[in-house]
Short mmCIF file of C-alpha atoms in Angstrom, two decimals:
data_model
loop_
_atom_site.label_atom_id
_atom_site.label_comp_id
_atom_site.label_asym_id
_atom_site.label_seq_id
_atom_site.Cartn_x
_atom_site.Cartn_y
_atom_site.Cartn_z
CA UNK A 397 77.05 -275.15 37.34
CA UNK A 398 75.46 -276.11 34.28
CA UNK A 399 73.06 -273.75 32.21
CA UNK A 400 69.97 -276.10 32.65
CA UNK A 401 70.66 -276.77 36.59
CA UNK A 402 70.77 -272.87 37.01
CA UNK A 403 67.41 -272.68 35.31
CA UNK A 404 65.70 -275.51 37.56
CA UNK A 405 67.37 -273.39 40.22
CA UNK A 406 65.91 -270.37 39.61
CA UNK A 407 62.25 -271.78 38.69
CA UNK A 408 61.82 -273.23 41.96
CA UNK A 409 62.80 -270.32 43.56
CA UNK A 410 60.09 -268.35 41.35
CA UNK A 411 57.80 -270.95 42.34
CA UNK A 412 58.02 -270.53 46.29
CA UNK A 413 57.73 -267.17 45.96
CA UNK A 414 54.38 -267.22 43.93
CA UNK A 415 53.49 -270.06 46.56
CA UNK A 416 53.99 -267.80 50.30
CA UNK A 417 52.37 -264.90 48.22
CA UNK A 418 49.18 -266.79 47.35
CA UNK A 419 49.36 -267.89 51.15
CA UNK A 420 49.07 -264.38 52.45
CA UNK A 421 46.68 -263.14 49.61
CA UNK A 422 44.05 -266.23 51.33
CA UNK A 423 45.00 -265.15 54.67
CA UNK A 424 44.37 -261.54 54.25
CA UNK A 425 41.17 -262.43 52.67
CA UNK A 426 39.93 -264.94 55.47
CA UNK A 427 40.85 -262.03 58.09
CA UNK A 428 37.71 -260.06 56.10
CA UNK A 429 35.19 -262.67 55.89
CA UNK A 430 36.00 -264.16 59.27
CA UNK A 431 35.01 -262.32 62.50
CA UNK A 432 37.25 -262.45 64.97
CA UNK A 433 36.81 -262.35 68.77
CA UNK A 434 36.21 -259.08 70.38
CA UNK A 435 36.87 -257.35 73.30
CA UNK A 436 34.06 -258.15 75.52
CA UNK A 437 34.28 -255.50 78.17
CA UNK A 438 34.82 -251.71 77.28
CA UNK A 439 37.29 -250.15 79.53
CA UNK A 440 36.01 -249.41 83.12
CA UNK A 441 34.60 -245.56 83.58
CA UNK A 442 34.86 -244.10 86.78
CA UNK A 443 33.57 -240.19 88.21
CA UNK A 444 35.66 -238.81 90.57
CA UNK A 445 34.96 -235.58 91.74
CA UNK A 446 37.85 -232.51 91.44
CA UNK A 447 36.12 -230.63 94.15
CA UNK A 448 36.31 -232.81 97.23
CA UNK A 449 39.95 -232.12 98.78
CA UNK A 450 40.61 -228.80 95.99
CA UNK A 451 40.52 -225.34 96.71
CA UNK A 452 38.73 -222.18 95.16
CA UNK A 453 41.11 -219.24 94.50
CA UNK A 454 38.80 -216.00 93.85
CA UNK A 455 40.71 -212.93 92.74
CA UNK A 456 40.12 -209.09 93.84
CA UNK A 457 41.38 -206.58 91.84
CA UNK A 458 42.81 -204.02 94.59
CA UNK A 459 43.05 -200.51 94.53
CA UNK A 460 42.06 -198.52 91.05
CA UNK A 461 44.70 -197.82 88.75
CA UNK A 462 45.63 -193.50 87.77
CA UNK A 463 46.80 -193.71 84.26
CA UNK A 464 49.83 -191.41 84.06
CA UNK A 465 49.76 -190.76 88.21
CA UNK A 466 53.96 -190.89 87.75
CA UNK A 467 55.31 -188.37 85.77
CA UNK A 468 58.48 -190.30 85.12
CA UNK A 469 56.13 -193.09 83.55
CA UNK A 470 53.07 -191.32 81.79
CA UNK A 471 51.83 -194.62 79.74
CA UNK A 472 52.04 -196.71 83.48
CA UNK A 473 48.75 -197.21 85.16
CA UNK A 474 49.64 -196.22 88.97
CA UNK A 475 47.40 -198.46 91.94
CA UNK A 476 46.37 -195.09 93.77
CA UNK A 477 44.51 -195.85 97.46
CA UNK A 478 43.15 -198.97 98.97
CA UNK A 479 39.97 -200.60 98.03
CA UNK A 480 37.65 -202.49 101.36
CA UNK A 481 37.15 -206.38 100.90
CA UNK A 482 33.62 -207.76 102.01
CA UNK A 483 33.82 -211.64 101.66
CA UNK A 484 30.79 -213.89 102.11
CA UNK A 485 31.59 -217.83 103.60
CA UNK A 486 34.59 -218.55 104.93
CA UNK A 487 38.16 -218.41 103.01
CA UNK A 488 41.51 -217.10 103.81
CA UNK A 489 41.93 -213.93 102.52
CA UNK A 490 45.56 -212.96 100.75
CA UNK A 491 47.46 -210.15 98.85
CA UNK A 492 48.81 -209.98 95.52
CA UNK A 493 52.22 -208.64 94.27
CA UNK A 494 51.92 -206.14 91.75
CA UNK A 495 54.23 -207.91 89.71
CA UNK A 496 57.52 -207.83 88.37
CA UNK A 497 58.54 -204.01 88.46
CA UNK A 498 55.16 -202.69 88.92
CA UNK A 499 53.70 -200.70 92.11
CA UNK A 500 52.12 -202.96 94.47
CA UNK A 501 48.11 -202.72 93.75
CA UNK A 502 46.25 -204.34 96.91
CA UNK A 503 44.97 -207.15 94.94
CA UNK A 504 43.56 -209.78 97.00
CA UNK A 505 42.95 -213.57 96.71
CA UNK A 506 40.39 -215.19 98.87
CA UNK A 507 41.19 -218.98 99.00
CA UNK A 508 38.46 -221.30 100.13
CA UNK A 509 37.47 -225.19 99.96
CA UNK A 510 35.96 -225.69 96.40
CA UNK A 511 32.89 -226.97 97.41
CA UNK A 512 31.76 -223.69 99.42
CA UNK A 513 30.02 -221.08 98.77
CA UNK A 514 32.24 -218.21 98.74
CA UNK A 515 32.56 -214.68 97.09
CA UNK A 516 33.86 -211.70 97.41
CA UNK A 517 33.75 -208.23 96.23
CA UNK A 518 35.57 -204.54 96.51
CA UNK A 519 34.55 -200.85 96.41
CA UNK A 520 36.76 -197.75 96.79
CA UNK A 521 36.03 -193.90 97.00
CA UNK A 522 38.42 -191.48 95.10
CA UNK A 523 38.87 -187.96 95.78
CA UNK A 524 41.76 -186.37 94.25
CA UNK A 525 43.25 -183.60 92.22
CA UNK A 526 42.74 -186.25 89.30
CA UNK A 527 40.39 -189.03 90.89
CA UNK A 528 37.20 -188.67 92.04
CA UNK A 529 33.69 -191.14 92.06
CA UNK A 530 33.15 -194.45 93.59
CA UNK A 531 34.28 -197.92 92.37
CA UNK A 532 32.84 -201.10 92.81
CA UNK A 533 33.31 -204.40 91.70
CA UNK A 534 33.07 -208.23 92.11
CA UNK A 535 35.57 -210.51 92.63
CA UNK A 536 35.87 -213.23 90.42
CA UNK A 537 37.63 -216.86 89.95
CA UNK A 538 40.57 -216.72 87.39
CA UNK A 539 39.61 -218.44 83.92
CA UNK A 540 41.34 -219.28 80.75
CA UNK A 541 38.93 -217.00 78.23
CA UNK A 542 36.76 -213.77 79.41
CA UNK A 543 35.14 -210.74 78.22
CA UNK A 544 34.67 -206.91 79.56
CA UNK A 545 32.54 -204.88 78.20
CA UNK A 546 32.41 -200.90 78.67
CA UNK A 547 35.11 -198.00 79.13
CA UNK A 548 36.42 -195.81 76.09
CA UNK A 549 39.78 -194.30 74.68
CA UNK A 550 38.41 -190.78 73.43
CA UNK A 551 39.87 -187.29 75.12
CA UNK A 552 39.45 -187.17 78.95
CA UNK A 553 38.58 -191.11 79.24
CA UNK A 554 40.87 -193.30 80.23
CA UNK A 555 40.84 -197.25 80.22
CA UNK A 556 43.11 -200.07 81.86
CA UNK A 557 42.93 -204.03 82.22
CA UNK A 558 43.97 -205.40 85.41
CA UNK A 559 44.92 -209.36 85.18
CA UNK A 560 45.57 -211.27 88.18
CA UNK A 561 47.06 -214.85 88.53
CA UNK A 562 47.17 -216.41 91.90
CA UNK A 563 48.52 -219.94 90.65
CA UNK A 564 52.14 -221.23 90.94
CA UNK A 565 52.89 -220.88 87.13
CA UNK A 566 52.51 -218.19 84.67
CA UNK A 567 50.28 -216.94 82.67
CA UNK A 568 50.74 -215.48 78.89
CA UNK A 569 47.46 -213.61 77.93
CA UNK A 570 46.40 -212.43 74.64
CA UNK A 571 44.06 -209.40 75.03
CA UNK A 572 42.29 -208.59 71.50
CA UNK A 573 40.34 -205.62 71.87
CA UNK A 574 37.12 -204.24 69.67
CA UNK A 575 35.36 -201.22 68.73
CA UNK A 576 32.90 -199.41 67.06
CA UNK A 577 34.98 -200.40 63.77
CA UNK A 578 35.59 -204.35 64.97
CA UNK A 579 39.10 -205.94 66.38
CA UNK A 580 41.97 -203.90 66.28
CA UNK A 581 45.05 -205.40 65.31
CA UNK A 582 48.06 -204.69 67.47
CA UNK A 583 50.78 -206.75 67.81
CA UNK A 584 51.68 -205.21 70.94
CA UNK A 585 48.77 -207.35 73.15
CA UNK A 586 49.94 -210.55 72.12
CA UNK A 587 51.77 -212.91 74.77
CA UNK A 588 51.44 -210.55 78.00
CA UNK A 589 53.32 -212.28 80.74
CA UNK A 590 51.67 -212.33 84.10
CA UNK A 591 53.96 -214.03 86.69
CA UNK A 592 52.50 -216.16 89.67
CA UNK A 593 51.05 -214.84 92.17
CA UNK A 594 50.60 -211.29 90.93
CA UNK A 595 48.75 -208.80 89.06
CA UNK A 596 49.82 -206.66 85.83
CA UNK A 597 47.82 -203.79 85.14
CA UNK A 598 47.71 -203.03 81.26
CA UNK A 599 46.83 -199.54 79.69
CA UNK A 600 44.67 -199.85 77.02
CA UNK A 601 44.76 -196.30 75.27
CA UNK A 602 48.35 -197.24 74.43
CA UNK A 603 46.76 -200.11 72.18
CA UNK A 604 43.37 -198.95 70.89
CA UNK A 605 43.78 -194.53 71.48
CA UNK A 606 40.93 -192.50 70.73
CA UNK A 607 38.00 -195.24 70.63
CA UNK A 608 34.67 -194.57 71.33
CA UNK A 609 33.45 -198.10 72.29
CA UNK A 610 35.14 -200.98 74.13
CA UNK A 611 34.90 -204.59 74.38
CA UNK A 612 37.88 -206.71 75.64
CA UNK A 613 38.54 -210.62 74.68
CA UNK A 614 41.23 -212.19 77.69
CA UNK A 615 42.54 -215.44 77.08
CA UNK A 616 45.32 -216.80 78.88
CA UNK A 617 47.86 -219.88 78.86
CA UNK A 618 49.50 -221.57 81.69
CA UNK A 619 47.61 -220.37 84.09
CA UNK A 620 43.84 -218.64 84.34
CA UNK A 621 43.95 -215.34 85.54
CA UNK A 622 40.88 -212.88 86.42
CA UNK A 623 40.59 -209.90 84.31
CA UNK A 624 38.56 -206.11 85.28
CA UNK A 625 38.82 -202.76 83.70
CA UNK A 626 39.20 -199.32 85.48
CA UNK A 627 37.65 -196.68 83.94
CA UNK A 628 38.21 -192.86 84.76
CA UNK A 629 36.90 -189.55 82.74
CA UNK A 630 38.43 -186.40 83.36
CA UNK A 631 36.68 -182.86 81.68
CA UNK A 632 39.83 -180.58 81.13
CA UNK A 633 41.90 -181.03 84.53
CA UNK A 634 38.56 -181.61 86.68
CA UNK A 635 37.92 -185.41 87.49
CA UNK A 636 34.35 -186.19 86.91
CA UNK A 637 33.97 -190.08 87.65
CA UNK A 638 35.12 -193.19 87.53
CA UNK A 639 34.23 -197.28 87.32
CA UNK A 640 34.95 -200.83 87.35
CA UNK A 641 33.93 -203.29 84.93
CA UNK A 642 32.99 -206.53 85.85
CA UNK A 643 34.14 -209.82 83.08
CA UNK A 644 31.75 -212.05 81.41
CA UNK A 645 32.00 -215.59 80.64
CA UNK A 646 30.27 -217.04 77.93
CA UNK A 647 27.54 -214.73 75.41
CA UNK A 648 23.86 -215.37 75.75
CA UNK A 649 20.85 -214.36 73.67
CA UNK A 650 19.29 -212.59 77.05
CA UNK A 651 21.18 -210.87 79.09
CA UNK A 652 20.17 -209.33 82.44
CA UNK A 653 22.40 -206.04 83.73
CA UNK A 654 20.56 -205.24 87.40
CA UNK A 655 21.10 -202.47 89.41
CA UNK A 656 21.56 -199.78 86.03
CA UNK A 657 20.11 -196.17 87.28
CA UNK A 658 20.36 -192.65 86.03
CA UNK A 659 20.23 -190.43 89.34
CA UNK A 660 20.31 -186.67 88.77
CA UNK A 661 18.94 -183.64 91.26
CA UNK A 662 18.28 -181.27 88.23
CA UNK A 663 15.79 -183.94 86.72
CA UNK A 664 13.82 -180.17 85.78
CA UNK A 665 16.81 -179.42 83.88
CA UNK A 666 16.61 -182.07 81.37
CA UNK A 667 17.67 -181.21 77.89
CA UNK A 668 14.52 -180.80 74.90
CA UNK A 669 14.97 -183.14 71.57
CA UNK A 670 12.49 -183.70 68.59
CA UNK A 671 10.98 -186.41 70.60
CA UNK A 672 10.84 -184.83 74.01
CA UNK A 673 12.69 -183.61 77.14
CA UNK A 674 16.39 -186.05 77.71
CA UNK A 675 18.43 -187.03 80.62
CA UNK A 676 21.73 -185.08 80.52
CA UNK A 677 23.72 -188.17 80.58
CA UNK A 678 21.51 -190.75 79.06
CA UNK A 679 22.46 -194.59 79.83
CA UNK A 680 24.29 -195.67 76.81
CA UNK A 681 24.03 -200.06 76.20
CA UNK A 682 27.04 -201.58 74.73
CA UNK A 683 26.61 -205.09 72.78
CA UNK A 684 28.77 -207.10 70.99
CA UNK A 685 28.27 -210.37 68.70
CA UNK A 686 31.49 -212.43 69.30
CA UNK A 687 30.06 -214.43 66.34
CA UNK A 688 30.12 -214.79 63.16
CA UNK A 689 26.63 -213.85 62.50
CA UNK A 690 24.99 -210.45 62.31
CA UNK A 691 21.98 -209.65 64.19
CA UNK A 692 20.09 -207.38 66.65
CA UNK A 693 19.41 -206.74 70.39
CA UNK A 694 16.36 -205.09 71.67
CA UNK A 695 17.00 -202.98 74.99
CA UNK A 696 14.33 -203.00 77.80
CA UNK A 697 14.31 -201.80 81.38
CA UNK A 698 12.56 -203.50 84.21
CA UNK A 699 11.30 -202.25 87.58
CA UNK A 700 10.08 -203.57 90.74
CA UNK A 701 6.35 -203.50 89.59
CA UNK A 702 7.26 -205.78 86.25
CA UNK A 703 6.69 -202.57 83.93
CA UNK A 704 8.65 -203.39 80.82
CA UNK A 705 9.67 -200.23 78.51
CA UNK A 706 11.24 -200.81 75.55
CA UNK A 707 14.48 -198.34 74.77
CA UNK A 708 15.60 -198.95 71.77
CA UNK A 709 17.83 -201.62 69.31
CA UNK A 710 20.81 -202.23 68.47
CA UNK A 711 21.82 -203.63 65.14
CA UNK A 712 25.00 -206.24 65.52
CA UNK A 713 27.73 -206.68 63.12
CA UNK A 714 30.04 -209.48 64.04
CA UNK A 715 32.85 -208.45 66.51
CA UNK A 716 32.02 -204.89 66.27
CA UNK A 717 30.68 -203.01 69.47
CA UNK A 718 27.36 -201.40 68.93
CA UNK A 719 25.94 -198.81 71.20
CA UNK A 720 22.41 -197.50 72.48
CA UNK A 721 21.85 -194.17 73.39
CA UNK A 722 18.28 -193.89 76.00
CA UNK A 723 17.42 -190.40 75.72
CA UNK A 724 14.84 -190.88 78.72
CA UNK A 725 15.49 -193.22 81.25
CA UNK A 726 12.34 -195.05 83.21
CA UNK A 727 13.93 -193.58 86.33
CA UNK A 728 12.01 -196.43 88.73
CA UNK A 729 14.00 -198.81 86.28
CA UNK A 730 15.68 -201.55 88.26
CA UNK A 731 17.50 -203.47 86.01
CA UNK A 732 17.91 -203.96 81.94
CA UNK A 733 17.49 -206.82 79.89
CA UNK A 734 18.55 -207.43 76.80
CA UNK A 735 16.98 -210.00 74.21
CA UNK A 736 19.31 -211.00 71.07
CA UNK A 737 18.94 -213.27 68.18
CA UNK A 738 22.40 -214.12 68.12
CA UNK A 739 24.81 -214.74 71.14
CA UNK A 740 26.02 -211.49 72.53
CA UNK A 741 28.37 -209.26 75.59
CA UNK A 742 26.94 -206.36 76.80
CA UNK A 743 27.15 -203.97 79.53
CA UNK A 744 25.61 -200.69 80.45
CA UNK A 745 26.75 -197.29 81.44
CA UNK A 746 24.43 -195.57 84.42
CA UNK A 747 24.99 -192.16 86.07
CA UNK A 748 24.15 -190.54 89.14
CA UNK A 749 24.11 -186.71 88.93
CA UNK A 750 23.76 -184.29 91.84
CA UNK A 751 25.24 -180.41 91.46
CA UNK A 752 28.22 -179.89 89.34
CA UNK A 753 29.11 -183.76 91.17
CA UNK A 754 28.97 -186.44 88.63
CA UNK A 755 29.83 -190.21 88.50
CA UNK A 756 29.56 -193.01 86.67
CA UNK A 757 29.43 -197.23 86.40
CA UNK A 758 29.71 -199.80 83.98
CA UNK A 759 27.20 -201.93 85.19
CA UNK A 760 28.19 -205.91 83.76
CA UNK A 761 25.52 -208.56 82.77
CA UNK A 762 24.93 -211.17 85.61
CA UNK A 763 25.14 -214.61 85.58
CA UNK A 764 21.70 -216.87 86.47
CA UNK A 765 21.39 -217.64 89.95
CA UNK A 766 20.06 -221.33 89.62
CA UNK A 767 17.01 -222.43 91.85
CA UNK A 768 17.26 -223.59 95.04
CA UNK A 769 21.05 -223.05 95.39
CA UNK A 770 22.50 -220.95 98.25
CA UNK A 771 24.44 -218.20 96.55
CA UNK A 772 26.94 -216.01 98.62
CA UNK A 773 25.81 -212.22 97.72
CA UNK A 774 28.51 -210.46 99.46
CA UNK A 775 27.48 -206.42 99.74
CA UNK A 776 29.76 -203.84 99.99
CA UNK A 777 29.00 -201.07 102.10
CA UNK A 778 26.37 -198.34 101.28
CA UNK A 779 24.94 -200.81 98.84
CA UNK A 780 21.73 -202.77 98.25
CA UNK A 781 20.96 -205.95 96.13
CA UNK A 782 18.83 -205.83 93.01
CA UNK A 783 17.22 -209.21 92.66
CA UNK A 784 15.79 -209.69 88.84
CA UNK A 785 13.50 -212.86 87.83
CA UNK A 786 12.85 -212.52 84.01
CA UNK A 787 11.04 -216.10 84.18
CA UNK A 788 7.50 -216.72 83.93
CA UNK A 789 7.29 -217.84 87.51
CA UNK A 790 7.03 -216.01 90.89
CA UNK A 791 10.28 -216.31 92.83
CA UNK A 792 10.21 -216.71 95.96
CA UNK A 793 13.60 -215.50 97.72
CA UNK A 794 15.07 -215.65 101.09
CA UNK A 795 17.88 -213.03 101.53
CA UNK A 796 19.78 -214.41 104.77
CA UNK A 797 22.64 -212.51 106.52
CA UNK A 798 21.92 -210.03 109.29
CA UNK A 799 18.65 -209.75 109.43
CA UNK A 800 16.99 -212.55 106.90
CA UNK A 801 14.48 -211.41 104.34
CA UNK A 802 12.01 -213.51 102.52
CA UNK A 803 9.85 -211.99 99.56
CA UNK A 804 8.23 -212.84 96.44
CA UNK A 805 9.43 -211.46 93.15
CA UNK A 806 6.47 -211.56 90.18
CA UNK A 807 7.53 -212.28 86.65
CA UNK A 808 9.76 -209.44 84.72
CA UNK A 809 10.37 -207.23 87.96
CA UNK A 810 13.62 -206.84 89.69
CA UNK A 811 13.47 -205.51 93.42
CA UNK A 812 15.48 -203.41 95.56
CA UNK A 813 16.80 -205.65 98.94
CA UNK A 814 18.24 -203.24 101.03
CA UNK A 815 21.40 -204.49 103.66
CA UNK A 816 24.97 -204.58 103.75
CA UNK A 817 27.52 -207.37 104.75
CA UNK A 818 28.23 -210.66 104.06
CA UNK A 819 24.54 -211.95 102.44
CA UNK A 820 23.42 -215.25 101.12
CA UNK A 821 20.77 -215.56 98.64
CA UNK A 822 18.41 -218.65 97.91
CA UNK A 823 15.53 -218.23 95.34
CA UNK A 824 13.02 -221.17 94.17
CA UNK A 825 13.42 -219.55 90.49
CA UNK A 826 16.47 -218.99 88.90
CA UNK A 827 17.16 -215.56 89.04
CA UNK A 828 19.99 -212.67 88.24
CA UNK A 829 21.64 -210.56 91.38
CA UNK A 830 23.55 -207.58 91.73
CA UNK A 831 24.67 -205.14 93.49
CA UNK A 832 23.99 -201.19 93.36
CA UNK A 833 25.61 -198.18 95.57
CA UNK A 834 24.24 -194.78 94.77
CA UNK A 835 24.43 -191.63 96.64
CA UNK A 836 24.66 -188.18 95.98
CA UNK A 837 26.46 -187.55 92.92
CA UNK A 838 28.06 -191.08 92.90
CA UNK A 839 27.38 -194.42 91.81
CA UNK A 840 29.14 -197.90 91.65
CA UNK A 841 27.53 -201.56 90.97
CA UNK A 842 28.22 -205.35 90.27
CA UNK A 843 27.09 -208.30 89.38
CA UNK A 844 26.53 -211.55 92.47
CA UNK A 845 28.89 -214.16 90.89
CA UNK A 846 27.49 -217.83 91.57
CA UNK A 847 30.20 -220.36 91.36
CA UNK A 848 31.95 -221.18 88.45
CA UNK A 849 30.87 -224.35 86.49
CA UNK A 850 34.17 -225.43 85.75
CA UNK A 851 34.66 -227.20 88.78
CA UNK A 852 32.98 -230.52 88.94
CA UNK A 853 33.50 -234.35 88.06
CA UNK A 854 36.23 -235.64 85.60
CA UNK A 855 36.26 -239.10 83.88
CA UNK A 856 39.38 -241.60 84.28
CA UNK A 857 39.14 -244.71 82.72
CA UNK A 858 41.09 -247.84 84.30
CA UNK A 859 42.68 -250.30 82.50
#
């Protein structure tokens, strides 16, 4: 081929290729100036409810666990006893294993239809060479993210976290744990396996020793478990209490702990400060920010009258417990509340007192009853509800269940509701519940659990 036909050639060529660019170039530029049908109808939204044909799985955390009851295994928490079940509605009630090499604990699951209203909650008496006080407790549905607050590491106390997981899968939980100085970082509470259909009971003065304060994050993968913390205080080799703490789910800016009390039959004998005579174990108030932002908490107690007293503030660094000492508790003091600026945890230690006999409870903030709903408010024996309405509103409650109670609660009071058993409790306010046993020298609470929000409606779209 000649020189000059190789140069037509190639021109052409050149040509049809500037040619099909300009022709996209246009196209490209009509697509942006020309609107194009659209899709006329957005995909189809439909509410179907999870709680029609599921199932509620509530979780009991069985007998109380002896740190160090087995000689051969000193850093094992031991299940020692048997704790009583009182369940309110109707469910199926189950056991826990105690896991994978561990002694069985008694821990119970109560399985009802998701829709009813159904609780459950525990108490035990201990009386041992190295136990001895009352526990009680609620039991609670298993979640993917909780907090405890109360309990301590320092010499004679003892702390451990019980986790139960009644699904078919399980559960790897990260426990991070705070104090007086913020989180403590051990590498050892990462990734804590709890199979299904068991509990594992974890010691916590193995990861945080000698601690003063105590505030517990639980968050679990695979499957939710339900979390609690056993608390028992020895002085020397003589047992001198013990208590159950009750989780929390989400922090609040009020917070109302009901049933706190400070019983003691040498009241004569209290013990003279700078400001006046003090209870010989005052109620100590535990807060944490789980925030990022610092503020404070001012402590009040509440009786059946609506007297307010004011006992004190806390100051709140983020994710560092901070603690309130009352040197005088109101003793007809029903419940405490506790107003924040920032988003807080918080629990409360009471005490009852009577002789050399002394116990102890971590008393857990309650979750708002909401108006007009039929809670079950499930009473374990020797106990008494504490109904609290911090609202501006008289609530009006009806207490049904053996024999039914109506009464009218005035704004800022919380009330004593004596009865046992399986309860129900209905108030035209929203209010806060719980439940207080106290008897001579001993002392054990918990909070009335309303159902969990996470059950409800979930959004499928259809193509």
């Amino acid at each position: 081929m000649s020189t000059s036909k190789k140069f037509v050639r190639g021109g052409a060529r050149a040509l049809t290729g500037l040619v099909i660019t300009g022709a996209a170039a246009a196209g490209v530029l009509l697509l942006g100036t020309v609107q194009l049908p659209g899709v006329e109808r957005e995909p189809h939204a439909v509410k179907v409810s999870t709680t029609q044909t599921g199932e509620r799985s509530i979780v009991c955390a069985g007998a109380f666990a002896e740190l160090g009851a087995d000689p051969s295994r000193p850093d094992v928490a031991v299940p020692v006893g048997e704790a009583s079940v009182v369940v309110s509605g109707d469910g199926e009630l189950g056991t826990l294993s105690g896991g994978e090499g561990a002694s069985a604990s008694g821990a119970r699951v109560l399985t009802g239809a998701a829709e009813a209203s159904l609780a459950a909650a525990q108490s035990q008496k201990l009386s041992s060479a190295s136990l001895r006080g009352a526990t009680a407790s609620a039991c609670v549905e298993p979640v993917n993210e909780q907090w405890l607050v109360g309990g301590a590491s320092t010499l004679g106390l003892s702390t451990t976290l019980s986790l139960g997981n009644a699904s078919e899968v399980p559960a790897t939980v990260q426990i991070s744990v705070f104090d007086e100085n913020g989180e403590i970082d051990a590498v050892q509470t990462s990734g804590v396996i709890v199979t299904p259909n068991s509990e594992q009971i974890v010691s916590l003065n193995g990861y945080a020793p000698n601690r003063e304060r105590l505030a517990v994050r639980v968050t679990s993968t695979g499957a939710p478990v339900a979390a609690s913390l056993g608390v028992a205080r020895v002085d020397g080799i003589v047992p001198v209490g013990t208590s159950a703490v009750t989780r929390q789910l989400r922090p609040e800016q009020q917070l109302v702990i009901p049933g706190v009390a400070n019983e003691d039959s040498h009241d004569h004998e209290e013990v003279p400060t700078d400001t006046g005579p003090a209870d010989r174990f005052p109620v100590l108030v535990h807060a944490i920010a789980p925030g990022d932002a610092a503020g404070s908490a001012t402590i009040s107690a509440i009786d059946a009258k609506g007297v307010r007293t004011e006992l004190g503030v806390i100051e709140l660094e983020p994710r560092i417990v901070g603690a309130l000492a009352v040197e005088a508790w109101p003793h007809d003091a029903t419940a405490i509340v506790v107003d924040a600026d920032v988003p807080v945890f918080a629990g409360a230690e009471g005490a009852a007192n009577s002789g050399e006999t002394h116990d102890f409870q971590w008393f857990a903030a309650a979750p708002t009853i909401p108006a007009n709903t039929p809670t079950a408010a499930p009473v374990t024996p020797g106990g008494a509800l504490i109904v609290a309405n911090t609202g501006d509103k008289e609530a009006e409650v009806t207490v049904a269940g053996g024999k039914e109670q109506q009464l009218k609660i005035a704004p800022g009071s919380a009330v004593v509701v004596p009865g046992e058993g399986s309860r129900t409790l209905t108030s035209t306010e929203p209010v806060h519940a719980g439940v207080r046993m106290i008897g001579s020298g001993s002392i054990a609470g918990y909070p009335i659990m309303p159902r969990a929000e996470h059950t409800g409606q979930l959004t499928v779209y259809t193509r």
